[in-house]
Amino acid sequence: MGIRIRNIGSYVPEKILTNDDLSKFLDTNDEWIYTRTGIRQRHIAAPEEQVSDMGCSAAKKVLEEAGVSPSELGAILLSSTSPECLFPASACLVQEKLGAKNAFSFDIQAACSGMVFSLENARCILKGNPSMRYILVVASEKMSAIVDWENRDTCVLFGDGAAAVLLENDFQETPDALFPAHLGVDGAYFESLLLPGGGSRLPLTTALLDERQQFLHMDGKLIFKLAVAGMTEYSNIALERAGLSPEKIDWFVPHQANVRIVDATAERLAIPSEQVFRNVENYGNTCAATIGIALADMRARDLLKPGQLLLLAAVGAGLSKGAMLVRW
Ligand code: ACO
């Protein structure tokens, strides 16, 4: 059997919020945000537009283009930092809205590493179920609902959007497009980036709402350092395990949190700047969805050619870390 990427696509909400728009209600400005993050704008979901809706929009596009019916899916894996509810999994809503009646589905909570974690889990599920043909990997985020719009330290960094990747077992003796990923976590940094309130630890109360514990909290400087170190280390391990050196990489497609994190990581890996994909300028950090949106943008711009080797890498809350090589 050979696992291949059959199709990829993305969806972002219509509404755009620019840095200049933010400066109308926050003590911030385009110059501060752009020089520190590389972000110019982000997309914001409509109040009624949910994580499953955005995920379904990306998924429908991907399935329709591939000519694959939702009923042919064996599984749907959805990664989200901003799921619709604590439980059940938002993946169940995607399953229902798509009409994927033969698919089991579940959420993967690995924050910004969600796409890499999901691709690896989907790869393992396909390997363990030789009769399963298709798995849909979806990443969808409504970060605008969980950031504190009164906190300029965090809200300027994030955006909403979704991506979907259709994986196929082609039942032929072709090499897998997905190499085994290197995944890990370091729970010692649990408190460095989290949404403290609303779970079983701190159920919502009026006092908790007054303290704004229902929103994302982050130690930005620490996360910056951990992201660069983690993506570099995990990329090097993924390359070593595949017996490859960074020169073999055609494209580095890292998690798009901040262009300074992306560039510092690429520099440490000695990957030339022109082989590094960046699109954070247009979307902000869409957490689990950034790598999928990046791949969809690259394909739309005709940057991806058959046989090219891609290195995906991400670090996120948890602290979750992952890197995976993909043969396009
Ligand atoms: N506009 C204007 N000023 C601001 C803003 C803003 N939006 N936000 C913070 N400031 C102020 C602070 O209040 C502080 O002021 P002070 O010095 O008077 O106290 C000052 O700017 C801090 O400035 P810098 O030290 O230059 O900030 P820094 O270089 O650390 O950049 C940033 C901050 C962009 C958050 C950086 O730390 C970062 O990118 N961290 C990574 C965070 C991240 O990407 N998280 C995403 C989720 S995790 C992931 O995806 C890997």
mmCIF file of C-alpha atoms and ligand atoms in Angstrom:
data_model
loop_
_atom_site.group_PDB
_atom_site.id
_atom_site.type_symbol
_atom_site.label_atom_id
_atom_site.label_comp_id
_atom_site.label_asym_id
_atom_site.label_seq_id
_atom_site.Cartn_x
_atom_site.Cartn_y
_atom_site.Cartn_z
ATOM 1 C CA MET A 1 0.000 0.000 0.000
ATOM 2 C CA GLY A 2 1.050 3.605 -0.563
ATOM 3 C CA ILE A 3 -0.351 6.577 1.315
ATOM 4 C CA ARG A 4 -0.677 9.694 -0.780
ATOM 5 C CA ILE A 5 -2.115 13.159 -0.472
ATOM 6 C CA ARG A 6 -5.055 13.036 -2.824
ATOM 7 C CA ASN A 7 -6.117 16.655 -2.378
ATOM 8 C CA ILE A 8 -5.742 19.673 -0.122
ATOM 9 C CA GLY A 9 -7.767 22.850 0.359
ATOM 10 C CA SER A 10 -8.550 25.682 2.699
ATOM 11 C CA TYR A 11 -11.282 28.079 3.705
ATOM 12 C CA VAL A 12 -11.050 31.489 5.372
ATOM 13 C CA PRO A 13 -13.967 33.698 6.424
ATOM 14 C CA GLU A 14 -14.815 36.695 4.289
ATOM 15 C CA LYS A 15 -14.270 39.382 6.917
ATOM 16 C CA ILE A 16 -10.746 40.805 7.081
ATOM 17 C CA LEU A 17 -9.399 42.671 10.106
ATOM 18 C CA THR A 18 -6.263 44.690 9.325
ATOM 19 C CA ASN A 19 -3.697 46.043 11.777
ATOM 20 C CA ASP A 20 -5.085 49.511 11.076
ATOM 21 C CA ASP A 21 -8.572 48.260 11.996
ATOM 22 C CA LEU A 22 -7.153 46.963 15.312
ATOM 23 C CA SER A 23 -5.563 50.312 16.074
ATOM 24 C CA LYS A 24 -9.054 51.848 16.089
ATOM 25 C CA PHE A 25 -10.004 50.020 19.309
ATOM 26 C CA LEU A 26 -6.640 48.943 20.795
ATOM 27 C CA ASP A 27 -3.488 50.804 21.786
ATOM 28 C CA THR A 28 -1.472 49.293 18.927
ATOM 29 C CA ASN A 29 -0.392 50.085 15.385
ATOM 30 C CA ASP A 30 0.560 48.435 12.106
ATOM 31 C CA GLU A 31 4.257 49.206 12.541
ATOM 32 C CA TRP A 32 4.460 47.455 15.968
ATOM 33 C CA ILE A 33 2.544 44.383 14.827
ATOM 34 C CA TYR A 34 4.219 44.008 11.430
ATOM 35 C CA THR A 35 7.820 44.451 12.589
ATOM 36 C CA ARG A 36 7.418 41.964 15.458
ATOM 37 C CA THR A 37 5.221 39.362 13.767
ATOM 38 C CA GLY A 38 5.061 39.885 9.987
ATOM 39 C CA ILE A 39 1.249 39.995 10.261
ATOM 40 C CA ARG A 40 -0.744 42.609 8.303
ATOM 41 C CA GLN A 41 -4.255 41.177 8.535
ATOM 42 C CA ARG A 42 -6.318 38.202 9.710
ATOM 43 C CA HIS A 43 -9.723 36.748 8.743
ATOM 44 C CA ILE A 44 -12.504 36.748 11.325
ATOM 45 C CA ALA A 45 -15.443 34.322 11.351
ATOM 46 C CA ALA A 46 -18.994 35.636 11.520
ATOM 47 C CA PRO A 47 -20.624 35.056 14.939
ATOM 48 C CA GLU A 48 -22.747 32.210 13.554
ATOM 49 C CA GLU A 49 -19.868 30.641 11.601
ATOM 50 C CA GLN A 50 -18.489 27.772 13.660
ATOM 51 C CA VAL A 51 -15.369 25.598 13.614
ATOM 52 C CA SER A 52 -17.309 22.728 12.008
ATOM 53 C CA ASP A 53 -18.737 25.068 9.320
ATOM 54 C CA MET A 54 -15.289 26.329 8.333
ATOM 55 C CA GLY A 55 -13.879 22.791 8.471
ATOM 56 C CA CYS A 56 -16.761 21.554 6.281
ATOM 57 C CA SER A 57 -16.226 24.338 3.733
ATOM 58 C CA ALA A 58 -12.582 23.309 3.313
ATOM 59 C CA ALA A 59 -13.515 19.602 3.332
ATOM 60 C CA LYS A 60 -16.294 19.902 0.746
ATOM 61 C CA LYS A 61 -13.988 21.723 -1.652
ATOM 62 C CA VAL A 62 -11.343 19.023 -1.244
ATOM 63 C CA LEU A 63 -13.773 16.119 -1.684
ATOM 64 C CA GLU A 64 -15.608 17.649 -4.644
ATOM 65 C CA GLU A 65 -12.393 18.463 -6.508
ATOM 66 C CA ALA A 66 -11.154 14.903 -5.905
ATOM 67 C CA GLY A 67 -14.486 13.356 -6.935
ATOM 68 C CA VAL A 68 -14.638 11.468 -3.641
ATOM 69 C CA SER A 69 -17.978 11.049 -1.886
ATOM 70 C CA PRO A 70 -18.162 11.747 1.886
ATOM 71 C CA SER A 71 -19.532 8.203 2.307
ATOM 72 C CA GLU A 72 -16.173 6.843 1.094
ATOM 73 C CA LEU A 73 -14.332 8.321 4.094
ATOM 74 C CA GLY A 74 -13.197 5.824 6.720
ATOM 75 C CA ALA A 75 -12.291 8.458 9.303
ATOM 76 C CA ILE A 76 -12.229 12.197 9.973
ATOM 77 C CA LEU A 77 -9.588 13.660 12.293
ATOM 78 C CA LEU A 78 -10.161 17.254 13.324
ATOM 79 C CA SER A 79 -7.575 19.360 15.091
ATOM 80 C CA SER A 80 -8.617 22.570 16.792
ATOM 81 C CA THR A 81 -7.400 24.786 19.612
ATOM 82 C CA SER A 82 -10.833 26.428 19.656
ATOM 83 C CA PRO A 83 -13.282 23.478 19.493
ATOM 84 C CA GLU A 84 -16.992 24.220 19.640
ATOM 85 C CA CYS A 85 -17.491 22.532 23.031
ATOM 86 C CA LEU A 86 -15.337 20.775 25.624
ATOM 87 C CA PHE A 87 -17.176 17.665 24.455
ATOM 88 C CA PRO A 88 -18.310 16.058 22.229
ATOM 89 C CA ALA A 89 -15.643 16.362 19.568
ATOM 90 C CA SER A 90 -16.219 19.009 16.882
ATOM 91 C CA ALA A 91 -15.184 16.225 14.461
ATOM 92 C CA CYS A 92 -18.617 14.653 15.086
ATOM 93 C CA LEU A 93 -20.302 17.803 13.722
ATOM 94 C CA VAL A 94 -18.079 17.711 10.630
ATOM 95 C CA GLN A 95 -18.991 14.033 10.135
ATOM 96 C CA GLU A 96 -22.684 14.879 10.352
ATOM 97 C CA LYS A 97 -22.570 18.018 8.178
ATOM 98 C CA LEU A 98 -20.589 16.238 5.465
ATOM 99 C CA GLY A 99 -22.850 13.177 5.599
ATOM 100 C CA ALA A 100 -19.796 10.949 6.053
ATOM 101 C CA LYS A 101 -21.928 8.070 7.290
ATOM 102 C CA ASN A 102 -19.164 5.452 7.252
ATOM 103 C CA ALA A 103 -16.511 7.513 9.039
ATOM 104 C CA PHE A 104 -15.522 7.482 12.680
ATOM 105 C CA SER A 105 -14.255 10.828 13.823
ATOM 106 C CA PHE A 106 -12.475 12.414 16.735
ATOM 107 C CA ASP A 107 -10.651 15.600 17.719
ATOM 108 C CA ILE A 108 -6.929 15.946 18.160
ATOM 109 C CA GLN A 109 -5.936 18.563 20.732
ATOM 110 C CA ALA A 110 -2.345 19.471 19.983
ATOM 111 C CA ALA A 111 -2.881 23.229 19.536
ATOM 112 C CA CYS A 112 -0.631 24.671 16.810
ATOM 113 C CA SER A 113 0.958 21.244 16.202
ATOM 114 C CA GLY A 114 -2.493 19.853 15.355
ATOM 115 C CA MET A 115 -1.926 19.371 11.625
ATOM 116 C CA VAL A 116 1.340 17.458 12.067
ATOM 117 C CA PHE A 117 -0.145 15.343 14.893
ATOM 118 C CA SER A 118 -3.256 14.620 12.781
ATOM 119 C CA LEU A 119 -1.324 13.667 9.656
ATOM 120 C CA GLU A 120 0.781 11.240 11.703
ATOM 121 C CA ASN A 121 -2.282 9.724 13.392
ATOM 122 C CA ALA A 122 -4.054 9.410 10.032
ATOM 123 C CA ARG A 123 -0.948 7.756 8.544
ATOM 124 C CA CYS A 124 -0.897 5.200 11.379
ATOM 125 C CA ILE A 125 -4.645 4.515 11.085
ATOM 126 C CA LEU A 126 -4.319 3.880 7.341
ATOM 127 C CA LYS A 127 -1.318 1.602 7.956
ATOM 128 C CA GLY A 128 -3.290 -0.350 10.570
ATOM 129 C CA ASN A 129 -6.422 -0.686 8.424
ATOM 130 C CA PRO A 130 -5.274 -1.981 5.053
ATOM 131 C CA SER A 131 -8.845 -1.998 3.697
ATOM 132 C CA MET A 132 -9.492 1.677 4.537
ATOM 133 C CA ARG A 133 -9.106 3.914 1.487
ATOM 134 C CA TYR A 134 -9.642 7.516 2.604
ATOM 135 C CA ILE A 135 -9.063 9.596 5.734
ATOM 136 C CA LEU A 136 -9.922 13.278 5.901
ATOM 137 C CA VAL A 137 -7.692 15.437 8.090
ATOM 138 C CA VAL A 138 -9.320 18.755 9.000
ATOM 139 C CA ALA A 139 -7.900 21.659 11.003
ATOM 140 C CA SER A 140 -10.245 24.487 11.877
ATOM 141 C CA GLU A 141 -9.923 27.458 14.197
ATOM 142 C CA LYS A 142 -12.163 30.221 15.496
ATOM 143 C CA MET A 143 -9.441 31.883 17.562
ATOM 144 C CA SER A 144 -11.396 35.143 17.479
ATOM 145 C CA ALA A 145 -13.813 33.552 19.984
ATOM 146 C CA ILE A 146 -11.144 32.668 22.555
ATOM 147 C CA VAL A 147 -8.727 35.612 22.454
ATOM 148 C CA ASP A 148 -9.192 38.620 24.713
ATOM 149 C CA TRP A 149 -9.967 41.571 22.443
ATOM 150 C CA GLU A 150 -8.935 43.894 25.274
ATOM 151 C CA ASN A 151 -5.430 42.382 25.476
ATOM 152 C CA ARG A 152 -3.091 43.723 22.787
ATOM 153 C CA ASP A 153 -0.361 41.240 23.837
ATOM 154 C CA THR A 154 -2.291 38.338 22.357
ATOM 155 C CA CYS A 155 -5.327 39.228 20.224
ATOM 156 C CA VAL A 156 -3.300 40.812 17.410
ATOM 157 C CA LEU A 157 -1.523 37.517 16.743
ATOM 158 C CA PHE A 158 -4.377 35.194 15.794
ATOM 159 C CA GLY A 159 -6.882 34.612 12.990
ATOM 160 C CA ASP A 160 -9.651 32.239 11.907
ATOM 161 C CA GLY A 161 -9.640 29.666 9.116
ATOM 162 C CA ALA A 162 -9.584 26.007 8.158
ATOM 163 C CA ALA A 163 -7.791 23.480 5.994
ATOM 164 C CA ALA A 164 -8.513 19.933 4.876
ATOM 165 C CA VAL A 165 -6.224 17.205 3.564
ATOM 166 C CA LEU A 166 -7.572 14.073 1.896
ATOM 167 C CA LEU A 167 -5.263 11.084 2.404
ATOM 168 C CA GLU A 168 -5.656 7.999 0.246
ATOM 169 C CA ASN A 169 -4.336 4.480 0.406
ATOM 170 C CA ASP A 170 -3.754 3.809 -3.306
ATOM 171 C CA PHE A 171 -3.448 0.009 -2.746
ATOM 172 C CA GLN A 172 -0.301 -0.024 -4.865
ATOM 173 C CA GLU A 173 3.331 -0.702 -4.101
ATOM 174 C CA THR A 174 4.147 3.007 -4.201
ATOM 175 C CA PRO A 175 6.223 4.661 -1.455
ATOM 176 C CA ASP A 176 4.235 6.593 1.147
ATOM 177 C CA ALA A 177 4.030 10.351 0.599
ATOM 178 C CA LEU A 178 4.057 10.860 4.378
ATOM 179 C CA PHE A 179 7.226 9.897 6.254
ATOM 180 C CA PRO A 180 6.788 8.860 9.920
ATOM 181 C CA ALA A 181 6.637 12.082 11.924
ATOM 182 C CA HIS A 182 8.657 12.912 15.007
ATOM 183 C CA LEU A 183 6.161 14.010 17.684
ATOM 184 C CA GLY A 184 6.557 14.979 21.322
ATOM 185 C CA VAL A 185 5.363 17.155 24.177
ATOM 186 C CA ASP A 186 6.894 18.893 27.152
ATOM 187 C CA GLY A 187 4.124 19.242 29.736
ATOM 188 C CA ALA A 188 6.408 21.315 31.986
ATOM 189 C CA TYR A 189 5.331 24.297 29.840
ATOM 190 C CA PHE A 190 1.586 23.632 30.233
ATOM 191 C CA GLU A 191 1.011 27.019 31.893
ATOM 192 C CA SER A 192 2.978 29.038 29.309
ATOM 193 C CA LEU A 193 0.134 29.108 26.804
ATOM 194 C CA LEU A 194 -3.340 28.066 27.857
ATOM 195 C CA LEU A 195 -6.988 28.921 28.220
ATOM 196 C CA PRO A 196 -7.363 28.525 31.993
ATOM 197 C CA GLY A 197 -11.120 28.833 32.528
ATOM 198 C CA GLY A 198 -14.091 26.751 31.488
ATOM 199 C CA GLY A 199 -12.627 23.276 31.898
ATOM 200 C CA SER A 200 -13.046 20.926 34.861
ATOM 201 C CA ARG A 201 -10.187 22.630 36.695
ATOM 202 C CA LEU A 202 -11.786 26.085 36.709
ATOM 203 C CA PRO A 203 -15.476 25.815 35.822
ATOM 204 C CA LEU A 204 -16.931 29.132 34.669
ATOM 205 C CA THR A 205 -18.142 31.459 37.411
ATOM 206 C CA THR A 206 -18.869 35.184 37.375
ATOM 207 C CA ALA A 207 -15.635 35.816 39.296
ATOM 208 C CA LEU A 208 -13.671 33.865 36.733
ATOM 209 C CA LEU A 209 -15.268 35.825 33.895
ATOM 210 C CA ASP A 210 -14.386 39.085 35.670
ATOM 211 C CA GLU A 211 -10.755 37.896 35.755
ATOM 212 C CA ARG A 212 -10.980 37.154 32.021
ATOM 213 C CA GLN A 213 -9.880 33.562 32.599
ATOM 214 C CA GLN A 214 -12.114 32.412 29.741
ATOM 215 C CA PHE A 215 -9.557 33.765 27.265
ATOM 216 C CA LEU A 216 -6.160 32.633 25.999
ATOM 217 C CA HIS A 217 -3.157 33.514 28.191
ATOM 218 C CA MET A 218 0.422 33.397 26.950
ATOM 219 C CA ASP A 219 4.014 34.077 27.945
ATOM 220 C CA GLY A 220 4.971 35.455 24.522
ATOM 221 C CA LYS A 221 8.719 35.777 24.978
ATOM 222 C CA LEU A 222 9.089 32.238 26.362
ATOM 223 C CA ILE A 223 6.887 30.740 23.646
ATOM 224 C CA PHE A 224 8.969 32.514 21.011
ATOM 225 C CA LYS A 225 12.184 30.848 22.247
ATOM 226 C CA LEU A 226 10.553 27.441 22.732
ATOM 227 C CA ALA A 227 9.028 27.552 19.240
ATOM 228 C CA VAL A 228 12.349 28.232 17.527
ATOM 229 C CA ALA A 229 14.221 25.626 19.607
ATOM 230 C CA GLY A 230 11.471 23.006 19.269
ATOM 231 C CA MET A 231 10.909 23.320 15.529
ATOM 232 C CA THR A 232 14.674 23.229 14.911
ATOM 233 C CA GLU A 233 15.254 20.174 17.107
ATOM 234 C CA TYR A 234 12.274 18.210 15.793
ATOM 235 C CA SER A 235 13.061 19.054 12.148
ATOM 236 C CA ASN A 236 16.621 17.837 12.606
ATOM 237 C CA ILE A 237 15.409 14.590 14.182
ATOM 238 C CA ALA A 238 12.839 13.989 11.394
ATOM 239 C CA LEU A 239 15.580 14.567 8.795
ATOM 240 C CA GLU A 240 18.077 12.314 10.602
ATOM 241 C CA ARG A 241 15.541 9.496 10.884
ATOM 242 C CA ALA A 242 14.883 9.700 7.157
ATOM 243 C CA GLY A 243 18.646 9.739 6.494
ATOM 244 C CA LEU A 244 18.346 13.142 4.815
ATOM 245 C CA SER A 245 20.132 16.454 5.201
ATOM 246 C CA PRO A 246 18.453 19.897 5.031
ATOM 247 C CA GLU A 247 19.888 20.413 1.495
ATOM 248 C CA LYS A 248 17.466 17.747 0.244
ATOM 249 C CA ILE A 249 14.466 19.867 1.257
ATOM 250 C CA ASP A 250 12.645 21.678 -1.542
ATOM 251 C CA TRP A 251 10.269 23.536 0.783
ATOM 252 C CA PHE A 252 10.219 24.263 4.497
ATOM 253 C CA VAL A 253 6.574 24.747 5.519
ATOM 254 C CA PRO A 254 6.629 25.654 9.214
ATOM 255 C CA HIS A 255 3.753 26.602 11.486
ATOM 256 C CA GLN A 256 2.944 30.238 10.684
ATOM 257 C CA ALA A 257 2.900 31.900 14.106
ATOM 258 C CA ASN A 258 5.220 34.770 13.463
ATOM 259 C CA VAL A 259 7.626 35.473 10.605
ATOM 260 C CA ARG A 260 10.505 36.006 13.062
ATOM 261 C CA ILE A 261 9.974 32.516 14.513
ATOM 262 C CA VAL A 262 9.842 31.081 10.976
ATOM 263 C CA ASP A 263 13.009 32.869 9.850
ATOM 264 C CA ALA A 264 15.007 32.130 13.006
ATOM 265 C CA THR A 265 14.144 28.422 12.670
ATOM 266 C CA ALA A 266 15.048 28.301 8.966
ATOM 267 C CA GLU A 267 18.361 30.001 9.720
ATOM 268 C CA ARG A 268 19.239 27.426 12.361
ATOM 269 C CA LEU A 269 18.361 24.631 9.916
ATOM 270 C CA ALA A 270 20.417 26.372 7.185
ATOM 271 C CA ILE A 271 17.454 26.287 4.796
ATOM 272 C CA PRO A 272 17.742 29.092 2.219
ATOM 273 C CA SER A 273 15.171 31.838 2.661
ATOM 274 C CA GLU A 274 13.672 31.318 -0.817
ATOM 275 C CA GLN A 275 12.756 27.725 0.142
ATOM 276 C CA VAL A 276 10.802 28.841 3.203
ATOM 277 C CA PHE A 277 7.070 29.372 2.756
ATOM 278 C CA ARG A 278 5.501 32.303 4.620
ATOM 279 C CA ASN A 279 1.907 33.515 4.486
ATOM 280 C CA VAL A 280 1.320 34.674 8.078
ATOM 281 C CA GLU A 281 1.091 38.220 6.696
ATOM 282 C CA ASN A 282 -2.371 37.485 5.279
ATOM 283 C CA TYR A 283 -3.901 35.259 7.952
ATOM 284 C CA GLY A 284 -2.195 35.764 11.322
ATOM 285 C CA ASN A 285 -1.735 32.613 13.377
ATOM 286 C CA THR A 286 -4.567 30.194 12.582
ATOM 287 C CA CYS A 287 -3.015 27.646 14.980
ATOM 288 C CA ALA A 288 -3.716 24.055 13.877
ATOM 289 C CA ALA A 289 -4.780 25.265 10.420
ATOM 290 C CA THR A 290 -1.667 27.241 9.411
ATOM 291 C CA ILE A 291 0.270 24.428 7.743
ATOM 292 C CA GLY A 292 -2.792 23.228 5.786
ATOM 293 C CA ILE A 293 -3.628 26.769 4.648
ATOM 294 C CA ALA A 294 0.030 27.211 3.663
ATOM 295 C CA LEU A 295 0.029 24.015 1.577
ATOM 296 C CA ALA A 296 -3.240 25.014 -0.111
ATOM 297 C CA ASP A 297 -1.804 28.461 -0.923
ATOM 298 C CA MET A 298 1.383 26.908 -2.283
ATOM 299 C CA ARG A 299 -0.587 24.621 -4.552
ATOM 300 C CA ALA A 300 -2.790 27.500 -5.718
ATOM 301 C CA ARG A 301 0.376 29.436 -6.611
ATOM 302 C CA ASP A 302 1.736 26.371 -8.451
ATOM 303 C CA LEU A 303 4.757 26.167 -6.136
ATOM 304 C CA LEU A 304 4.407 22.446 -5.460
ATOM 305 C CA LYS A 305 5.786 20.009 -8.047
ATOM 306 C CA PRO A 306 5.498 16.212 -7.978
ATOM 307 C CA GLY A 307 8.415 14.574 -6.207
ATOM 308 C CA GLN A 308 9.396 17.620 -4.155
ATOM 309 C CA LEU A 309 10.366 17.035 -0.532
ATOM 310 C CA LEU A 310 8.579 19.181 2.048
ATOM 311 C CA LEU A 311 9.492 19.597 5.707
ATOM 312 C CA LEU A 312 6.541 20.474 7.964
ATOM 313 C CA ALA A 313 7.280 21.586 11.534
ATOM 314 C CA ALA A 314 5.225 23.011 14.373
ATOM 315 C CA VAL A 315 5.286 23.881 18.055
ATOM 316 C CA GLY A 316 2.192 24.721 20.052
ATOM 317 C CA ALA A 317 0.619 24.868 23.484
ATOM 318 C CA GLY A 318 1.275 21.832 25.625
ATOM 319 C CA LEU A 319 4.121 22.227 24.728
ATOM 320 C CA SER A 320 3.432 20.095 21.635
ATOM 321 C CA LYS A 321 6.081 19.629 18.967
ATOM 322 C CA GLY A 322 6.152 17.826 15.656
ATOM 323 C CA ALA A 323 7.989 17.555 12.348
ATOM 324 C CA MET A 324 7.165 15.481 9.290
ATOM 325 C CA LEU A 325 8.650 15.021 5.825
ATOM 326 C CA VAL A 326 6.239 14.792 2.905
ATOM 327 C CA ARG A 327 6.992 13.727 -0.665
ATOM 328 C CA TRP A 328 4.608 15.786 -2.831
HETATM 329 N N1 ACO B 1 0.949 46.876 20.190
HETATM 330 C C1 ACO B 1 1.786 47.740 20.787
HETATM 331 N N2 ACO B 1 2.533 47.409 21.856
HETATM 332 C C2 ACO B 1 2.404 46.169 22.337
HETATM 333 C C3 ACO B 1 1.531 45.225 21.768
HETATM 334 C C4 ACO B 1 0.765 45.621 20.659
HETATM 335 N N3 ACO B 1 -0.079 44.790 20.039
HETATM 336 N N4 ACO B 1 1.613 44.077 22.460
HETATM 337 C C5 ACO B 1 2.503 44.270 23.440
HETATM 338 N N5 ACO B 1 2.985 45.528 23.380
HETATM 339 C C6 ACO B 1 3.967 46.152 24.249
HETATM 340 C C7 ACO B 1 4.030 45.488 25.588
HETATM 341 O O1 ACO B 1 3.091 46.043 26.483
HETATM 342 C C8 ACO B 1 5.433 45.777 26.019
HETATM 343 O O2 ACO B 1 5.488 47.082 26.500
HETATM 344 P P1 ACO B 1 6.463 47.477 27.729
HETATM 345 O O3 ACO B 1 7.850 47.200 27.233
HETATM 346 O O4 ACO B 1 6.162 48.916 27.946
HETATM 347 O O5 ACO B 1 6.063 46.584 28.858
HETATM 348 C C9 ACO B 1 6.198 45.749 24.712
HETATM 349 O O6 ACO B 1 5.238 45.968 23.681
HETATM 350 C C10 ACO B 1 6.913 44.426 24.448
HETATM 351 O O7 ACO B 1 7.610 44.608 23.273
HETATM 352 P P2 ACO B 1 8.756 43.625 22.807
HETATM 353 O O8 ACO B 1 9.603 43.226 23.963
HETATM 354 O O9 ACO B 1 9.430 44.225 21.626
HETATM 355 O O10 ACO B 1 7.897 42.369 22.356
HETATM 356 P P3 ACO B 1 8.454 41.044 21.760
HETATM 357 O O11 ACO B 1 9.616 41.283 20.881
HETATM 358 O O12 ACO B 1 8.603 40.010 22.824
HETATM 359 O O13 ACO B 1 7.258 40.605 20.837
HETATM 360 C C11 ACO B 1 5.507 39.011 20.645
HETATM 361 C C12 ACO B 1 6.049 40.201 21.414
HETATM 362 C C13 ACO B 1 5.231 39.410 19.222
HETATM 363 C C14 ACO B 1 4.234 38.520 21.304
HETATM 364 C C15 ACO B 1 6.585 37.874 20.670
HETATM 365 O O14 ACO B 1 6.986 37.617 21.986
HETATM 366 C C16 ACO B 1 6.080 36.619 20.033
HETATM 367 O O15 ACO B 1 5.832 36.563 18.844
HETATM 368 N N6 ACO B 1 5.974 35.513 20.795
HETATM 369 C C17 ACO B 1 5.496 34.278 20.271
HETATM 370 C C18 ACO B 1 4.060 34.183 20.581
HETATM 371 C C19 ACO B 1 3.275 33.411 19.570
HETATM 372 O O16 ACO B 1 3.527 33.413 18.395
HETATM 373 N N7 ACO B 1 2.265 32.731 20.073
HETATM 374 C C20 ACO B 1 1.350 32.064 19.235
HETATM 375 C C21 ACO B 1 0.882 30.790 19.789
HETATM 376 S S1 ACO B 1 2.186 29.645 20.058
HETATM 377 C C22 ACO B 1 2.790 29.264 18.599
HETATM 378 O O17 ACO B 1 2.108 29.376 17.639
HETATM 379 C C23 ACO B 1 4.147 28.710 18.499
#
